[in-house]
Amino acid sequence: MANAWKRDKPTTLLSPKFLFLLFSSTFLLLFIFIFSTFRSSLTNPTFFAINTHISFNSISPFDCFNSPQAHPVVASVVEGVRYPFMYSLSDFGTLPDKPHKNIVRMLKGKPFRKPDISVTVQEVLEKAKSEGRDGFVVDVGANVGMASFAASAMGFRVVAFEPVFENLQKICEGIYFNRVADLVTVFEAAASDRLGNITVHKLVGRLDNSAVSATGAKMAFKSNEEIAFQVRTVPLDEVILDSERVLLLKIDVQGWEYHVLKGASKLLSRKGSQAPYLIYEEDERLLQASNSSAKEIRDFLRSVGYHECTQHGTDAHCTKKD
């Protein structure tokens, strides 16, 4: 009889579906609390004020204040970074059977797994800080802000570009959660080499794989539903003034990197340490899907003075010597 419990049917109290319902109701209550707190903060007119420390040409920042609130809100702090920050998920996985890995971590009482780019950004900016260099960070293809908030957590100003509306909503949540409205300015746009409009393809359930190239967007997730939409394009040189110092330029745009770099020719042509530390994704398959190549990018970078580039996985890091 001592082992009779082993033959009983397992209780469904802690089944995956029950945990999912518990998780959902908990976050509903959390959302109500956050939303009520957010509404009460509207009495402060500076809460979502546009960052006035940086001047911009050609385009107005995204209006987080008047943007509709996304729901549900799934957010947590990131583990293992020197300067902690929070961010919100825009993709939840397939619920309830295959939730996003960070949702599983939350159910286990763990923080979000640290994104590699967040660690890299803080390392690069830590070095700049130790050398007494100040300036701001440009985050192109900001997704939900994992690089932007890693930088703003250190007190650096950030200019972020993100074309996907759902991701912009999550960036706005992160601006509130991290209390960095005075540091982070975000634009609803795709950085490119010309002013205009372009079609972007987003994947339902994998918004981080959104791309200008439909082939590039679906390269790794062929079964996901694809939605095409129009978004404004703007060259970085049209936005960033010559008087503003950029410490770090991070680009992750699923194969559109060459066009972003071409649109930042003036910025990248700055001399020595006045030029930004450059991190960009260099995935040959994605680049070819957008009719460019790693060689074309490297040739262009050499033409504007970037002769020191090293590979870090699928990312390239490029610097200029004084």
mmCIF file with all atom_site columns, C-alpha atoms in Angstrom, residues 92-225:
data_model
loop_
_atom_site.group_PDB
_atom_site.id
_atom_site.type_symbol
_atom_site.label_atom_id
_atom_site.label_alt_id
_atom_site.label_comp_id
_atom_site.label_asym_id
_atom_site.label_entity_id
_atom_site.label_seq_id
_atom_site.pdbx_PDB_ins_code
_atom_site.Cartn_x
_atom_site.Cartn_y
_atom_site.Cartn_z
_atom_site.occupancy
_atom_site.B_iso_or_equiv
_atom_site.pdbx_formal_charge
_atom_site.auth_seq_id
_atom_site.auth_comp_id
_atom_site.auth_asym_id
_atom_site.auth_atom_id
_atom_site.pdbx_PDB_model_num
ATOM 1   C CA . PHE A 1 92  ? 4.658  33.725 -27.778 1.00 0.00 ? 92  PHE A CA 1
ATOM 2   C CA . GLY A 1 93  ? 5.292  30.478 -29.608 1.00 0.00 ? 93  GLY A CA 1
ATOM 3   C CA . THR A 1 94  ? 2.435  28.020 -30.156 1.00 0.00 ? 94  THR A CA 1
ATOM 4   C CA . LEU A 1 95  ? 0.210  28.161 -27.093 1.00 0.00 ? 95  LEU A CA 1
ATOM 5   C CA . PRO A 1 96  ? -0.481 26.170 -25.025 1.00 0.00 ? 96  PRO A CA 1
ATOM 6   C CA . ASP A 1 97  ? 1.546  23.228 -26.365 1.00 0.00 ? 97  ASP A CA 1
ATOM 7   C CA . LYS A 1 98  ? 4.810  24.869 -27.454 1.00 0.00 ? 98  LYS A CA 1
ATOM 8   C CA . PRO A 1 99  ? 5.190  28.214 -25.728 1.00 0.00 ? 99  PRO A CA 1
ATOM 9   C CA . HIS A 1 100 ? 8.165  30.492 -26.342 1.00 0.00 ? 100 HIS A CA 1
ATOM 10  C CA . LYS A 1 101 ? 11.226 29.337 -24.411 1.00 0.00 ? 101 LYS A CA 1
ATOM 11  C CA . ASN A 1 102 ? 11.186 32.486 -22.278 1.00 0.00 ? 102 ASN A CA 1
ATOM 12  C CA . ILE A 1 103 ? 7.583  31.816 -21.255 1.00 0.00 ? 103 ILE A CA 1
ATOM 13  C CA . VAL A 1 104 ? 8.696  28.360 -20.105 1.00 0.00 ? 104 VAL A CA 1
ATOM 14  C CA . ARG A 1 105 ? 11.504 30.008 -18.139 1.00 0.00 ? 105 ARG A CA 1
ATOM 15  C CA . MET A 1 106 ? 9.039  32.397 -16.482 1.00 0.00 ? 106 MET A CA 1
ATOM 16  C CA . LEU A 1 107 ? 6.832  29.465 -15.419 1.00 0.00 ? 107 LEU A CA 1
ATOM 17  C CA . LYS A 1 108 ? 9.936  28.015 -13.763 1.00 0.00 ? 108 LYS A CA 1
ATOM 18  C CA . GLY A 1 109 ? 10.598 31.303 -11.986 1.00 0.00 ? 109 GLY A CA 1
ATOM 19  C CA . LYS A 1 110 ? 13.601 32.204 -14.161 1.00 0.00 ? 110 LYS A CA 1
ATOM 20  C CA . PRO A 1 111 ? 14.363 35.494 -15.962 1.00 0.00 ? 111 PRO A CA 1
ATOM 21  C CA . PHE A 1 112 ? 14.584 35.771 -19.738 1.00 0.00 ? 112 PHE A CA 1
ATOM 22  C CA . ARG A 1 113 ? 17.663 34.245 -21.313 1.00 0.00 ? 113 ARG A CA 1
ATOM 23  C CA . LYS A 1 114 ? 20.252 36.894 -22.137 1.00 0.00 ? 114 LYS A CA 1
ATOM 24  C CA . PRO A 1 115 ? 20.412 37.737 -25.860 1.00 0.00 ? 115 PRO A CA 1
ATOM 25  C CA . ASP A 1 116 ? 23.938 37.646 -27.291 1.00 0.00 ? 116 ASP A CA 1
ATOM 26  C CA . ILE A 1 117 ? 23.505 41.092 -28.845 1.00 0.00 ? 117 ILE A CA 1
ATOM 27  C CA . SER A 1 118 ? 22.681 42.611 -25.445 1.00 0.00 ? 118 SER A CA 1
ATOM 28  C CA . VAL A 1 119 ? 25.921 41.288 -23.969 1.00 0.00 ? 119 VAL A CA 1
ATOM 29  C CA . THR A 1 120 ? 27.915 42.490 -26.983 1.00 0.00 ? 120 THR A CA 1
ATOM 30  C CA . VAL A 1 121 ? 26.412 45.984 -26.911 1.00 0.00 ? 121 VAL A CA 1
ATOM 31  C CA . GLN A 1 122 ? 27.204 46.415 -23.229 1.00 0.00 ? 122 GLN A CA 1
ATOM 32  C CA . GLU A 1 123 ? 30.774 45.203 -23.729 1.00 0.00 ? 123 GLU A CA 1
ATOM 33  C CA . VAL A 1 124 ? 31.378 47.650 -26.592 1.00 0.00 ? 124 VAL A CA 1
ATOM 34  C CA . LEU A 1 125 ? 29.850 50.562 -24.676 1.00 0.00 ? 125 LEU A CA 1
ATOM 35  C CA . GLU A 1 126 ? 31.696 49.638 -21.474 1.00 0.00 ? 126 GLU A CA 1
ATOM 36  C CA . LYS A 1 127 ? 34.958 50.077 -23.369 1.00 0.00 ? 127 LYS A CA 1
ATOM 37  C CA . ALA A 1 128 ? 33.818 53.421 -24.795 1.00 0.00 ? 128 ALA A CA 1
ATOM 38  C CA . LYS A 1 129 ? 32.783 54.533 -21.316 1.00 0.00 ? 129 LYS A CA 1
ATOM 39  C CA . SER A 1 130 ? 36.150 53.595 -19.840 1.00 0.00 ? 130 SER A CA 1
ATOM 40  C CA . GLU A 1 131 ? 37.828 55.709 -22.527 1.00 0.00 ? 131 GLU A CA 1
ATOM 41  C CA . GLY A 1 132 ? 35.658 58.707 -21.670 1.00 0.00 ? 132 GLY A CA 1
ATOM 42  C CA . ARG A 1 133 ? 33.820 58.694 -25.003 1.00 0.00 ? 133 ARG A CA 1
ATOM 43  C CA . ASP A 1 134 ? 30.200 59.810 -25.125 1.00 0.00 ? 134 ASP A CA 1
ATOM 44  C CA . GLY A 1 135 ? 27.612 59.699 -27.876 1.00 0.00 ? 135 GLY A CA 1
ATOM 45  C CA . PHE A 1 136 ? 24.579 57.678 -28.799 1.00 0.00 ? 136 PHE A CA 1
ATOM 46  C CA . VAL A 1 137 ? 23.680 54.291 -30.228 1.00 0.00 ? 137 VAL A CA 1
ATOM 47  C CA . VAL A 1 138 ? 21.830 53.676 -33.501 1.00 0.00 ? 138 VAL A CA 1
ATOM 48  C CA . ASP A 1 139 ? 19.850 50.423 -33.497 1.00 0.00 ? 139 ASP A CA 1
ATOM 49  C CA . VAL A 1 140 ? 18.617 49.463 -36.975 1.00 0.00 ? 140 VAL A CA 1
ATOM 50  C CA . GLY A 1 141 ? 16.223 46.528 -36.961 1.00 0.00 ? 141 GLY A CA 1
ATOM 51  C CA . ALA A 1 142 ? 15.518 47.041 -33.275 1.00 0.00 ? 142 ALA A CA 1
ATOM 52  C CA . ASN A 1 143 ? 13.011 44.173 -33.000 1.00 0.00 ? 143 ASN A CA 1
ATOM 53  C CA . VAL A 1 144 ? 11.681 44.459 -29.399 1.00 0.00 ? 144 VAL A CA 1
ATOM 54  C CA . GLY A 1 145 ? 14.622 46.502 -28.121 1.00 0.00 ? 145 GLY A CA 1
ATOM 55  C CA . MET A 1 146 ? 17.131 43.961 -26.806 1.00 0.00 ? 146 MET A CA 1
ATOM 56  C CA . ALA A 1 147 ? 20.060 46.080 -28.021 1.00 0.00 ? 147 ALA A CA 1
ATOM 57  C CA . SER A 1 148 ? 18.381 49.442 -27.371 1.00 0.00 ? 148 SER A CA 1
ATOM 58  C CA . PHE A 1 149 ? 17.574 48.689 -23.740 1.00 0.00 ? 149 PHE A CA 1
ATOM 59  C CA . ALA A 1 150 ? 20.975 47.113 -23.138 1.00 0.00 ? 150 ALA A CA 1
ATOM 60  C CA . ALA A 1 151 ? 22.457 50.486 -24.118 1.00 0.00 ? 151 ALA A CA 1
ATOM 61  C CA . SER A 1 152 ? 19.937 52.707 -22.347 1.00 0.00 ? 152 SER A CA 1
ATOM 62  C CA . ALA A 1 153 ? 20.399 50.678 -19.141 1.00 0.00 ? 153 ALA A CA 1
ATOM 63  C CA . MET A 1 154 ? 23.945 52.081 -19.136 1.00 0.00 ? 154 MET A CA 1
ATOM 64  C CA . GLY A 1 155 ? 22.687 55.642 -19.586 1.00 0.00 ? 155 GLY A CA 1
ATOM 65  C CA . PHE A 1 156 ? 23.402 55.914 -23.317 1.00 0.00 ? 156 PHE A CA 1
ATOM 66  C CA . ARG A 1 157 ? 20.989 57.629 -25.692 1.00 0.00 ? 157 ARG A CA 1
ATOM 67  C CA . VAL A 1 158 ? 19.514 55.416 -28.389 1.00 0.00 ? 158 VAL A CA 1
ATOM 68  C CA . VAL A 1 159 ? 17.937 56.015 -31.789 1.00 0.00 ? 159 VAL A CA 1
ATOM 69  C CA . ALA A 1 160 ? 16.076 52.895 -32.943 1.00 0.00 ? 160 ALA A CA 1
ATOM 70  C CA . PHE A 1 161 ? 14.488 51.978 -36.297 1.00 0.00 ? 161 PHE A CA 1
ATOM 71  C CA . GLU A 1 162 ? 11.842 49.252 -36.523 1.00 0.00 ? 162 GLU A CA 1
ATOM 72  C CA . PRO A 1 163 ? 9.282  48.741 -39.315 1.00 0.00 ? 163 PRO A CA 1
ATOM 73  C CA . VAL A 1 164 ? 7.004  46.126 -37.672 1.00 0.00 ? 164 VAL A CA 1
ATOM 74  C CA . PHE A 1 165 ? 4.178  47.746 -35.723 1.00 0.00 ? 165 PHE A CA 1
ATOM 75  C CA . GLU A 1 166 ? 3.817  44.890 -33.213 1.00 0.00 ? 166 GLU A CA 1
ATOM 76  C CA . ASN A 1 167 ? 7.498  45.213 -32.339 1.00 0.00 ? 167 ASN A CA 1
ATOM 77  C CA . LEU A 1 168 ? 7.143  48.981 -31.972 1.00 0.00 ? 168 LEU A CA 1
ATOM 78  C CA . GLN A 1 169 ? 4.414  48.393 -29.389 1.00 0.00 ? 169 GLN A CA 1
ATOM 79  C CA . LYS A 1 170 ? 6.777  46.165 -27.429 1.00 0.00 ? 170 LYS A CA 1
ATOM 80  C CA . ILE A 1 171 ? 9.542  48.768 -27.615 1.00 0.00 ? 171 ILE A CA 1
ATOM 81  C CA . CYS A 1 172 ? 7.090  51.287 -26.164 1.00 0.00 ? 172 CYS A CA 1
ATOM 82  C CA . GLU A 1 173 ? 6.362  48.881 -23.309 1.00 0.00 ? 173 GLU A CA 1
ATOM 83  C CA . GLY A 1 174 ? 10.087 48.503 -22.710 1.00 0.00 ? 174 GLY A CA 1
ATOM 84  C CA . ILE A 1 175 ? 10.544 52.257 -22.659 1.00 0.00 ? 175 ILE A CA 1
ATOM 85  C CA . TYR A 1 176 ? 7.970  52.382 -19.870 1.00 0.00 ? 176 TYR A CA 1
ATOM 86  C CA . PHE A 1 177 ? 9.228  49.331 -17.936 1.00 0.00 ? 177 PHE A CA 1
ATOM 87  C CA . ASN A 1 178 ? 12.838 50.571 -18.021 1.00 0.00 ? 178 ASN A CA 1
ATOM 88  C CA . ARG A 1 179 ? 11.916 54.244 -17.441 1.00 0.00 ? 179 ARG A CA 1
ATOM 89  C CA . VAL A 1 180 ? 14.043 55.401 -20.406 1.00 0.00 ? 180 VAL A CA 1
ATOM 90  C CA . ALA A 1 181 ? 11.704 57.755 -22.283 1.00 0.00 ? 181 ALA A CA 1
ATOM 91  C CA . ASP A 1 182 ? 14.392 60.423 -22.047 1.00 0.00 ? 182 ASP A CA 1
ATOM 92  C CA . LEU A 1 183 ? 16.999 58.103 -23.603 1.00 0.00 ? 183 LEU A CA 1
ATOM 93  C CA . VAL A 1 184 ? 15.294 56.025 -26.313 1.00 0.00 ? 184 VAL A CA 1
ATOM 94  C CA . THR A 1 185 ? 13.767 57.474 -29.488 1.00 0.00 ? 185 THR A CA 1
ATOM 95  C CA . VAL A 1 186 ? 12.194 55.043 -31.937 1.00 0.00 ? 186 VAL A CA 1
ATOM 96  C CA . PHE A 1 187 ? 11.165 55.487 -35.580 1.00 0.00 ? 187 PHE A CA 1
ATOM 97  C CA . GLU A 1 188 ? 8.573  53.490 -37.499 1.00 0.00 ? 188 GLU A CA 1
ATOM 98  C CA . ALA A 1 189 ? 10.713 53.097 -40.591 1.00 0.00 ? 189 ALA A CA 1
ATOM 99  C CA . ALA A 1 190 ? 13.081 50.846 -42.487 1.00 0.00 ? 190 ALA A CA 1
ATOM 100 C CA . ALA A 1 191 ? 16.535 52.372 -42.792 1.00 0.00 ? 191 ALA A CA 1
ATOM 101 C CA . SER A 1 192 ? 17.673 52.178 -46.413 1.00 0.00 ? 192 SER A CA 1
ATOM 102 C CA . ASP A 1 193 ? 19.614 54.062 -49.113 1.00 0.00 ? 193 ASP A CA 1
ATOM 103 C CA . ARG A 1 194 ? 16.765 56.328 -50.263 1.00 0.00 ? 194 ARG A CA 1
ATOM 104 C CA . LEU A 1 195 ? 13.667 58.122 -49.062 1.00 0.00 ? 195 LEU A CA 1
ATOM 105 C CA . GLY A 1 196 ? 10.401 56.474 -50.041 1.00 0.00 ? 196 GLY A CA 1
ATOM 106 C CA . ASN A 1 197 ? 8.366  53.404 -49.236 1.00 0.00 ? 197 ASN A CA 1
ATOM 107 C CA . ILE A 1 198 ? 9.069  49.695 -49.423 1.00 0.00 ? 198 ILE A CA 1
ATOM 108 C CA . THR A 1 199 ? 7.249  46.388 -48.914 1.00 0.00 ? 199 THR A CA 1
ATOM 109 C CA . VAL A 1 200 ? 8.287  44.423 -45.844 1.00 0.00 ? 200 VAL A CA 1
ATOM 110 C CA . HIS A 1 201 ? 7.280  40.801 -45.244 1.00 0.00 ? 201 HIS A CA 1
ATOM 111 C CA . LYS A 1 202 ? 6.538  39.750 -41.678 1.00 0.00 ? 202 LYS A CA 1
ATOM 112 C CA . LEU A 1 203 ? 5.987  36.199 -40.453 1.00 0.00 ? 203 LEU A CA 1
ATOM 113 C CA . VAL A 1 204 ? 3.217  35.437 -37.980 1.00 0.00 ? 204 VAL A CA 1
ATOM 114 C CA . GLY A 1 205 ? 4.850  33.892 -34.916 1.00 0.00 ? 205 GLY A CA 1
ATOM 115 C CA . ARG A 1 206 ? 8.354  34.940 -36.006 1.00 0.00 ? 206 ARG A CA 1
ATOM 116 C CA . LEU A 1 207 ? 8.286  38.714 -36.268 1.00 0.00 ? 207 LEU A CA 1
ATOM 117 C CA . ASP A 1 208 ? 12.054 38.769 -35.677 1.00 0.00 ? 208 ASP A CA 1
ATOM 118 C CA . ASN A 1 209 ? 12.442 37.246 -39.154 1.00 0.00 ? 209 ASN A CA 1
ATOM 119 C CA . SER A 1 210 ? 10.639 40.064 -40.945 1.00 0.00 ? 210 SER A CA 1
ATOM 120 C CA . ALA A 1 211 ? 12.500 41.095 -44.082 1.00 0.00 ? 211 ALA A CA 1
ATOM 121 C CA . VAL A 1 212 ? 12.276 43.167 -47.243 1.00 0.00 ? 212 VAL A CA 1
ATOM 122 C CA . SER A 1 213 ? 12.851 39.992 -49.233 1.00 0.00 ? 213 SER A CA 1
ATOM 123 C CA . ALA A 1 214 ? 9.942  37.543 -49.057 1.00 0.00 ? 214 ALA A CA 1
ATOM 124 C CA . THR A 1 215 ? 12.442 34.748 -49.719 1.00 0.00 ? 215 THR A CA 1
ATOM 125 C CA . GLY A 1 216 ? 14.653 35.943 -46.865 1.00 0.00 ? 216 GLY A CA 1
ATOM 126 C CA . ALA A 1 217 ? 11.723 36.221 -44.465 1.00 0.00 ? 217 ALA A CA 1
ATOM 127 C CA . LYS A 1 218 ? 10.617 32.624 -45.050 1.00 0.00 ? 218 LYS A CA 1
ATOM 128 C CA . MET A 1 219 ? 14.052 31.071 -45.424 1.00 0.00 ? 219 MET A CA 1
ATOM 129 C CA . ALA A 1 220 ? 14.045 29.381 -42.021 1.00 0.00 ? 220 ALA A CA 1
ATOM 130 C CA . PHE A 1 221 ? 10.288 29.273 -41.370 1.00 0.00 ? 221 PHE A CA 1
ATOM 131 C CA . LYS A 1 222 ? 8.584  28.201 -44.581 1.00 0.00 ? 222 LYS A CA 1
ATOM 132 C CA . SER A 1 223 ? 5.307  27.138 -42.925 1.00 0.00 ? 223 SER A CA 1
ATOM 133 C CA . ASN A 1 224 ? 4.620  30.446 -41.138 1.00 0.00 ? 224 ASN A CA 1
ATOM 134 C CA . GLU A 1 225 ? 1.998  32.773 -42.549 1.00 0.00 ? 225 GLU A CA 1
#
